[in-house]
Amino acid sequence: MTGRVSPVGAGAGAVAAQLAPRARLFPSLAAVYRAQLSRARVARIPLLFVATFQSIGIMILMRGVVDGGSEARAVVAGSSVLVVAFVALNLLAQYFGQLRASGGLDHYATLPVPPAAVVLGAAGAYASFTVPGTIVTAVTGSVLFQLPMTHLWVLVAVIPLSGAALSGLGAALGLLAPRQELATLLGQLGMSAALLLGVLPANRMPAPIGWARDLLPSTYGVEALSRSFGTRPDWAVIALDLGVCAVVGVLSLAVATWAYRRAAVR
């Protein structure tokens, strides 16, 4: 009968059992996202406080150096996106590095879910986890530097797009690093780059460092948020910055998915 496995030596008329259909991307993505978000909520709340307090502390220190204007906007925007970098880049690199070293990828490889669902679900969960800290940092910085909060709704686009770009980069670093310790080191170096290149005003950097800043995925999210603090924001330029951030996010997540396939079969 259809749907039953034919025994060994059965007659030619026996019909092999039908396999279950392959899991679709979006239901699998939603399942992985919920599981990762639940795990992150328990294990990462203390680290989220650390990331938020770290960014607020940096703004307080910079308050004694920067008075206002474009430099103040850069400090607040960079400190806000730094929360995303700490969680989505640094912690995700450590998570996938640990997962690879402990053999946890073998568990995911046995699940009937597409590789993209595993990477996107984990990246989305870690990026979502940064929302409260980023908002608190942006509001605190706006009050500290007396910046207008009229256009802070731009965070609705900045957080997910910066989170996608940095999560993809963090996942790729964790999956491509040959050792767990190296994945942790790379994640911390990436967060340090986001700190130095994102928080410090661009006009005070030497030209070579400015070029490195242009290569950092979070730079364009920082620029978009920084421009939104102006009295008359140039929305076309802001949209361009967010568009670049979106493209980088798609590319980094694609690389992370490839890295997951590569690591899962080894």
mmCIF file of C-alpha atoms in Angstrom:
data_model
loop_
_atom_site.group_PDB
_atom_site.id
_atom_site.type_symbol
_atom_site.label_atom_id
_atom_site.label_comp_id
_atom_site.label_asym_id
_atom_site.label_seq_id
_atom_site.Cartn_x
_atom_site.Cartn_y
_atom_site.Cartn_z
ATOM 1 C CA MET A 1 0.000 0.000 0.000
ATOM 2 C CA THR A 2 1.126 3.585 -0.613
ATOM 3 C CA GLY A 3 2.862 5.205 2.333
ATOM 4 C CA ARG A 4 4.263 1.902 3.740
ATOM 5 C CA VAL A 5 7.857 0.666 3.505
ATOM 6 C CA SER A 6 8.139 -2.555 1.498
ATOM 7 C CA PRO A 7 10.036 -5.289 3.330
ATOM 8 C CA VAL A 8 13.233 -6.794 1.949
ATOM 9 C CA GLY A 9 12.416 -9.369 -0.695
ATOM 10 C CA ALA A 10 8.876 -8.107 -1.202
ATOM 11 C CA GLY A 11 7.246 -8.625 -4.550
ATOM 12 C CA ALA A 12 7.640 -6.304 -7.471
ATOM 13 C CA GLY A 13 4.194 -4.870 -6.832
ATOM 14 C CA ALA A 14 5.168 -3.390 -3.458
ATOM 15 C CA VAL A 15 5.380 0.409 -3.294
ATOM 16 C CA ALA A 16 8.095 2.202 -1.282
ATOM 17 C CA ALA A 17 7.030 4.627 1.416
ATOM 18 C CA GLN A 18 6.893 8.288 0.511
ATOM 19 C CA LEU A 19 9.287 10.634 2.291
ATOM 20 C CA ALA A 20 7.976 13.645 4.175
ATOM 21 C CA PRO A 21 8.134 16.891 2.210
ATOM 22 C CA ARG A 22 11.175 19.072 2.809
ATOM 23 C CA ALA A 23 10.664 21.820 5.371
ATOM 24 C CA ARG A 24 10.009 25.213 3.824
ATOM 25 C CA LEU A 25 12.299 28.151 4.487
ATOM 26 C CA PHE A 26 9.964 30.565 6.266
ATOM 27 C CA PRO A 27 8.344 28.119 8.733
ATOM 28 C CA SER A 28 11.819 26.752 9.529
ATOM 29 C CA LEU A 29 13.165 30.272 9.904
ATOM 30 C CA ALA A 30 10.373 31.186 12.322
ATOM 31 C CA ALA A 31 11.015 28.061 14.416
ATOM 32 C CA VAL A 32 14.759 28.669 14.646
ATOM 33 C CA TYR A 33 14.184 32.361 15.390
ATOM 34 C CA ARG A 34 11.827 31.612 18.294
ATOM 35 C CA ALA A 35 14.174 28.994 19.733
ATOM 36 C CA GLN A 36 17.221 31.268 19.488
ATOM 37 C CA LEU A 37 15.352 34.269 20.880
ATOM 38 C CA SER A 38 14.220 32.231 23.887
ATOM 39 C CA ARG A 39 17.776 31.044 24.493
ATOM 40 C CA ALA A 40 19.259 34.520 24.062
ATOM 41 C CA ARG A 41 16.711 36.064 26.401
ATOM 42 C CA VAL A 42 17.914 33.890 29.254
ATOM 43 C CA ALA A 43 21.645 33.840 28.563
ATOM 44 C CA ARG A 44 22.342 37.283 27.109
ATOM 45 C CA ILE A 45 20.377 39.754 29.250
ATOM 46 C CA PRO A 46 23.383 40.524 31.515
ATOM 47 C CA LEU A 47 25.566 41.091 28.454
ATOM 48 C CA LEU A 48 22.957 43.402 26.946
ATOM 49 C CA PHE A 49 23.150 45.548 30.076
ATOM 50 C CA VAL A 50 26.931 45.574 29.724
ATOM 51 C CA ALA A 51 26.683 46.655 26.080
ATOM 52 C CA THR A 52 24.200 49.425 26.905
ATOM 53 C CA PHE A 53 26.135 50.754 29.891
ATOM 54 C CA GLN A 54 29.342 50.586 27.875
ATOM 55 C CA SER A 55 27.866 52.752 25.119
ATOM 56 C CA ILE A 56 26.368 55.232 27.601
ATOM 57 C CA GLY A 57 29.689 55.421 29.422
ATOM 58 C CA ILE A 58 31.493 56.198 26.171
ATOM 59 C CA MET A 59 29.070 59.038 25.460
ATOM 60 C CA ILE A 60 29.583 60.459 28.950
ATOM 61 C CA LEU A 61 33.348 60.416 28.419
ATOM 62 C CA MET A 62 33.032 62.013 24.980
ATOM 63 C CA ARG A 63 30.777 64.710 26.436
ATOM 64 C CA GLY A 64 33.842 66.317 27.929
ATOM 65 C CA VAL A 65 35.536 66.438 24.514
ATOM 66 C CA VAL A 66 32.685 67.096 22.083
ATOM 67 C CA ASP A 67 30.409 70.073 22.580
ATOM 68 C CA GLY A 68 27.829 69.617 19.845
ATOM 69 C CA GLY A 69 27.222 69.827 16.126
ATOM 70 C CA SER A 70 28.122 67.049 13.700
ATOM 71 C CA GLU A 71 30.623 65.517 16.122
ATOM 72 C CA ALA A 72 27.972 65.078 18.811
ATOM 73 C CA ARG A 73 25.642 63.459 16.287
ATOM 74 C CA ALA A 74 28.416 61.070 15.254
ATOM 75 C CA VAL A 75 29.143 60.090 18.866
ATOM 76 C CA VAL A 76 25.497 59.360 19.677
ATOM 77 C CA ALA A 77 24.876 57.462 16.445
ATOM 78 C CA GLY A 78 28.084 55.446 16.759
ATOM 79 C CA SER A 79 27.422 54.585 20.398
ATOM 80 C CA SER A 80 23.882 53.450 19.574
ATOM 81 C CA VAL A 81 24.991 51.150 16.745
ATOM 82 C CA LEU A 82 27.816 49.886 18.975
ATOM 83 C CA VAL A 83 25.178 48.036 21.028
ATOM 84 C CA VAL A 84 24.223 46.179 17.849
ATOM 85 C CA ALA A 85 27.875 45.404 17.121
ATOM 86 C CA PHE A 86 28.479 44.063 20.630
ATOM 87 C CA VAL A 87 25.598 41.599 20.476
ATOM 88 C CA ALA A 88 25.089 40.847 16.779
ATOM 89 C CA LEU A 89 28.753 40.690 15.786
ATOM 90 C CA ASN A 90 30.778 39.841 18.873
ATOM 91 C CA LEU A 91 28.413 37.449 20.650
ATOM 92 C CA LEU A 92 27.209 35.763 17.473
ATOM 93 C CA ALA A 93 30.794 35.088 16.378
ATOM 94 C CA GLN A 94 31.439 33.505 19.771
ATOM 95 C CA TYR A 95 28.201 31.506 19.593
ATOM 96 C CA PHE A 96 28.883 29.946 16.187
ATOM 97 C CA GLY A 97 32.528 29.376 17.083
ATOM 98 C CA GLN A 98 31.457 27.502 20.211
ATOM 99 C CA LEU A 99 28.775 25.641 18.265
ATOM 100 C CA ARG A 100 31.311 24.458 15.726
ATOM 101 C CA ALA A 101 33.911 23.482 18.331
ATOM 102 C CA SER A 102 31.433 21.525 20.479
ATOM 103 C CA GLY A 103 29.869 19.646 17.567
ATOM 104 C CA GLY A 104 26.577 21.478 17.902
ATOM 105 C CA LEU A 105 26.438 21.971 14.159
ATOM 106 C CA ASP A 106 25.871 18.220 13.839
ATOM 107 C CA HIS A 107 22.559 18.662 15.643
ATOM 108 C CA TYR A 108 21.405 21.354 13.234
ATOM 109 C CA ALA A 109 22.623 19.296 10.276
ATOM 110 C CA THR A 110 20.254 16.463 11.237
ATOM 111 C CA LEU A 111 17.219 18.755 11.340
ATOM 112 C CA PRO A 112 15.059 18.950 8.202
ATOM 113 C CA VAL A 113 15.571 22.695 7.849
ATOM 114 C CA PRO A 114 17.411 24.635 5.141
ATOM 115 C CA PRO A 115 20.864 25.963 6.115
ATOM 116 C CA ALA A 116 19.695 29.517 5.457
ATOM 117 C CA ALA A 117 17.002 29.118 8.122
ATOM 118 C CA VAL A 118 19.597 28.285 10.781
ATOM 119 C CA VAL A 119 21.813 31.267 9.945
ATOM 120 C CA LEU A 120 18.993 33.752 9.416
ATOM 121 C CA GLY A 121 17.096 32.583 12.500
ATOM 122 C CA ALA A 122 20.107 32.956 14.781
ATOM 123 C CA ALA A 123 21.132 36.276 13.202
ATOM 124 C CA GLY A 124 17.603 37.643 13.481
ATOM 125 C CA ALA A 125 17.297 36.629 17.123
ATOM 126 C CA TYR A 126 20.570 38.249 18.126
ATOM 127 C CA ALA A 127 19.773 41.393 16.137
ATOM 128 C CA SER A 128 16.306 41.634 17.724
ATOM 129 C CA PHE A 129 17.880 41.300 21.138
ATOM 130 C CA THR A 130 19.711 44.612 20.607
ATOM 131 C CA VAL A 131 16.545 46.723 20.184
ATOM 132 C CA PRO A 132 16.010 47.839 23.825
ATOM 133 C CA GLY A 133 19.651 48.754 24.412
ATOM 134 C CA THR A 134 19.967 50.654 21.148
ATOM 135 C CA ILE A 135 16.846 52.706 21.839
ATOM 136 C CA VAL A 136 17.921 53.493 25.417
ATOM 137 C CA THR A 137 21.375 54.535 24.204
ATOM 138 C CA ALA A 138 20.000 56.768 21.441
ATOM 139 C CA VAL A 139 17.527 58.502 23.751
ATOM 140 C CA THR A 140 20.127 58.952 26.497
ATOM 141 C CA GLY A 141 22.631 60.369 24.011
ATOM 142 C CA SER A 142 20.056 62.753 22.572
ATOM 143 C CA VAL A 143 19.354 64.115 26.053
ATOM 144 C CA LEU A 144 23.034 64.257 26.964
ATOM 145 C CA PHE A 145 24.055 66.182 23.847
ATOM 146 C CA GLN A 146 20.752 68.053 23.494
ATOM 147 C CA LEU A 147 19.968 66.562 20.092
ATOM 148 C CA PRO A 148 16.442 66.503 18.628
ATOM 149 C CA MET A 149 14.592 63.210 18.949
ATOM 150 C CA THR A 150 12.029 63.986 16.257
ATOM 151 C CA HIS A 151 13.491 61.545 13.761
ATOM 152 C CA LEU A 152 14.554 58.745 16.066
ATOM 153 C CA TRP A 153 12.022 56.576 14.254
ATOM 154 C CA VAL A 154 14.883 56.012 11.788
ATOM 155 C CA LEU A 155 16.023 53.368 14.272
ATOM 156 C CA VAL A 156 13.217 51.207 12.895
ATOM 157 C CA ALA A 157 15.349 50.821 9.758
ATOM 158 C CA VAL A 158 18.821 51.272 11.239
ATOM 159 C CA ILE A 159 18.566 48.465 13.814
ATOM 160 C CA PRO A 160 17.454 45.617 11.514
ATOM 161 C CA LEU A 161 19.692 46.637 8.597
ATOM 162 C CA SER A 162 22.781 47.187 10.733
ATOM 163 C CA GLY A 163 21.885 44.066 12.664
ATOM 164 C CA ALA A 164 21.662 42.003 9.477
ATOM 165 C CA ALA A 165 25.022 43.241 8.213
ATOM 166 C CA LEU A 166 26.808 42.742 11.536
ATOM 167 C CA SER A 167 25.067 39.438 12.325
ATOM 168 C CA GLY A 168 26.064 38.014 8.970
ATOM 169 C CA LEU A 169 29.643 39.123 9.546
ATOM 170 C CA GLY A 170 29.675 37.699 13.075
ATOM 171 C CA ALA A 171 28.221 34.365 11.969
ATOM 172 C CA ALA A 172 30.716 34.102 9.106
ATOM 173 C CA LEU A 173 33.646 34.837 11.436
ATOM 174 C CA GLY A 174 32.465 32.212 13.911
ATOM 175 C CA LEU A 175 31.903 29.552 11.253
ATOM 176 C CA LEU A 176 35.081 30.175 9.257
ATOM 177 C CA ALA A 177 37.464 30.435 12.224
ATOM 178 C CA PRO A 178 39.387 27.155 12.594
ATOM 179 C CA ARG A 179 39.348 27.389 16.412
ATOM 180 C CA GLN A 180 36.842 28.648 18.970
ATOM 181 C CA GLU A 181 39.428 30.957 20.543
ATOM 182 C CA LEU A 182 40.098 32.571 17.176
ATOM 183 C CA ALA A 183 36.371 33.122 16.613
ATOM 184 C CA THR A 184 36.166 34.887 19.983
ATOM 185 C CA LEU A 185 39.191 37.018 19.100
ATOM 186 C CA LEU A 186 37.793 37.968 15.700
ATOM 187 C CA GLY A 187 34.438 38.892 17.225
ATOM 188 C CA GLN A 188 36.090 41.144 19.785
ATOM 189 C CA LEU A 189 38.289 42.752 17.137
ATOM 190 C CA GLY A 190 35.214 43.442 15.021
ATOM 191 C CA MET A 191 33.458 45.073 17.947
ATOM 192 C CA SER A 192 36.564 47.139 18.693
ATOM 193 C CA ALA A 193 36.614 48.304 15.077
ATOM 194 C CA ALA A 194 32.959 49.329 15.385
ATOM 195 C CA LEU A 195 33.873 51.234 18.551
ATOM 196 C CA LEU A 196 36.875 53.109 17.179
ATOM 197 C CA LEU A 197 35.620 53.713 13.657
ATOM 198 C CA GLY A 198 31.975 54.312 14.506
ATOM 199 C CA VAL A 199 32.047 56.428 17.651
ATOM 200 C CA LEU A 200 34.947 58.746 16.845
ATOM 201 C CA PRO A 201 34.002 61.630 14.533
ATOM 202 C CA ALA A 202 35.053 60.883 10.945
ATOM 203 C CA ASN A 203 36.542 64.341 10.374
ATOM 204 C CA ARG A 204 39.146 63.682 13.064
ATOM 205 C CA MET A 205 40.448 60.481 11.484
ATOM 206 C CA PRO A 206 43.453 60.185 9.139
ATOM 207 C CA ALA A 207 42.603 59.325 5.541
ATOM 208 C CA PRO A 208 43.710 55.629 5.666
ATOM 209 C CA ILE A 209 41.577 55.020 8.761
ATOM 210 C CA GLY A 210 38.680 56.756 7.025
ATOM 211 C CA TRP A 211 38.985 54.255 4.177
ATOM 212 C CA ALA A 212 38.833 51.389 6.660
ATOM 213 C CA ARG A 213 35.759 53.017 8.164
ATOM 214 C CA ASP A 214 34.037 52.903 4.775
ATOM 215 C CA LEU A 215 34.566 49.131 4.667
ATOM 216 C CA LEU A 216 32.885 48.523 8.033
ATOM 217 C CA PRO A 217 29.256 47.402 7.534
ATOM 218 C CA SER A 218 27.924 49.355 10.504
ATOM 219 C CA THR A 219 29.311 52.653 9.174
ATOM 220 C CA TYR A 220 26.329 53.240 6.924
ATOM 221 C CA GLY A 221 23.847 52.667 9.717
ATOM 222 C CA VAL A 222 25.816 55.125 11.852
ATOM 223 C CA GLU A 223 25.793 57.699 9.046
ATOM 224 C CA ALA A 224 22.043 57.328 8.488
ATOM 225 C CA LEU A 225 21.267 57.784 12.186
ATOM 226 C CA SER A 226 23.707 60.663 12.505
ATOM 227 C CA ARG A 227 22.154 62.552 9.591
ATOM 228 C CA SER A 228 18.674 62.091 11.063
ATOM 229 C CA PHE A 229 19.654 64.320 14.004
ATOM 230 C CA GLY A 230 19.991 67.325 11.698
ATOM 231 C CA THR A 231 17.386 70.075 11.592
ATOM 232 C CA ARG A 232 16.701 69.326 7.926
ATOM 233 C CA PRO A 233 17.837 65.759 7.227
ATOM 234 C CA ASP A 234 18.743 64.846 3.658
ATOM 235 C CA TRP A 235 16.440 61.854 3.316
ATOM 236 C CA ALA A 236 17.829 60.862 -0.070
ATOM 237 C CA VAL A 237 21.316 60.439 1.402
ATOM 238 C CA ILE A 238 19.874 58.645 4.429
ATOM 239 C CA ALA A 239 18.007 56.250 2.144
ATOM 240 C CA LEU A 240 21.231 55.660 0.200
ATOM 241 C CA ASP A 241 23.117 54.825 3.398
ATOM 242 C CA LEU A 242 20.383 52.419 4.461
ATOM 243 C CA GLY A 243 20.357 50.875 0.988
ATOM 244 C CA VAL A 244 24.099 50.212 1.161
ATOM 245 C CA CYS A 245 23.613 48.719 4.625
ATOM 246 C CA ALA A 246 20.865 46.450 3.245
ATOM 247 C CA VAL A 247 23.042 45.242 0.363
ATOM 248 C CA VAL A 248 25.933 44.521 2.719
ATOM 249 C CA GLY A 249 23.524 42.669 5.002
ATOM 250 C CA VAL A 250 22.317 40.420 2.187
ATOM 251 C CA LEU A 251 25.887 39.683 1.091
ATOM 252 C CA SER A 252 27.158 38.984 4.611
ATOM 253 C CA LEU A 253 24.246 36.665 5.383
ATOM 254 C CA ALA A 254 24.833 34.835 2.093
ATOM 255 C CA VAL A 255 28.487 34.347 3.034
ATOM 256 C CA ALA A 256 27.434 33.147 6.490
ATOM 257 C CA THR A 257 25.034 30.624 4.935
ATOM 258 C CA TRP A 258 27.815 29.331 2.690
ATOM 259 C CA ALA A 259 30.132 29.115 5.698
ATOM 260 C CA TYR A 260 27.488 27.141 7.592
ATOM 261 C CA ARG A 261 27.159 24.607 4.762
ATOM 262 C CA ARG A 262 30.943 24.335 4.606
ATOM 263 C CA ALA A 263 31.302 23.801 8.353
ATOM 264 C CA ALA A 264 28.346 21.408 8.645
ATOM 265 C CA VAL A 265 29.746 18.870 6.174
ATOM 266 C CA ARG A 266 33.173 18.675 7.807
#
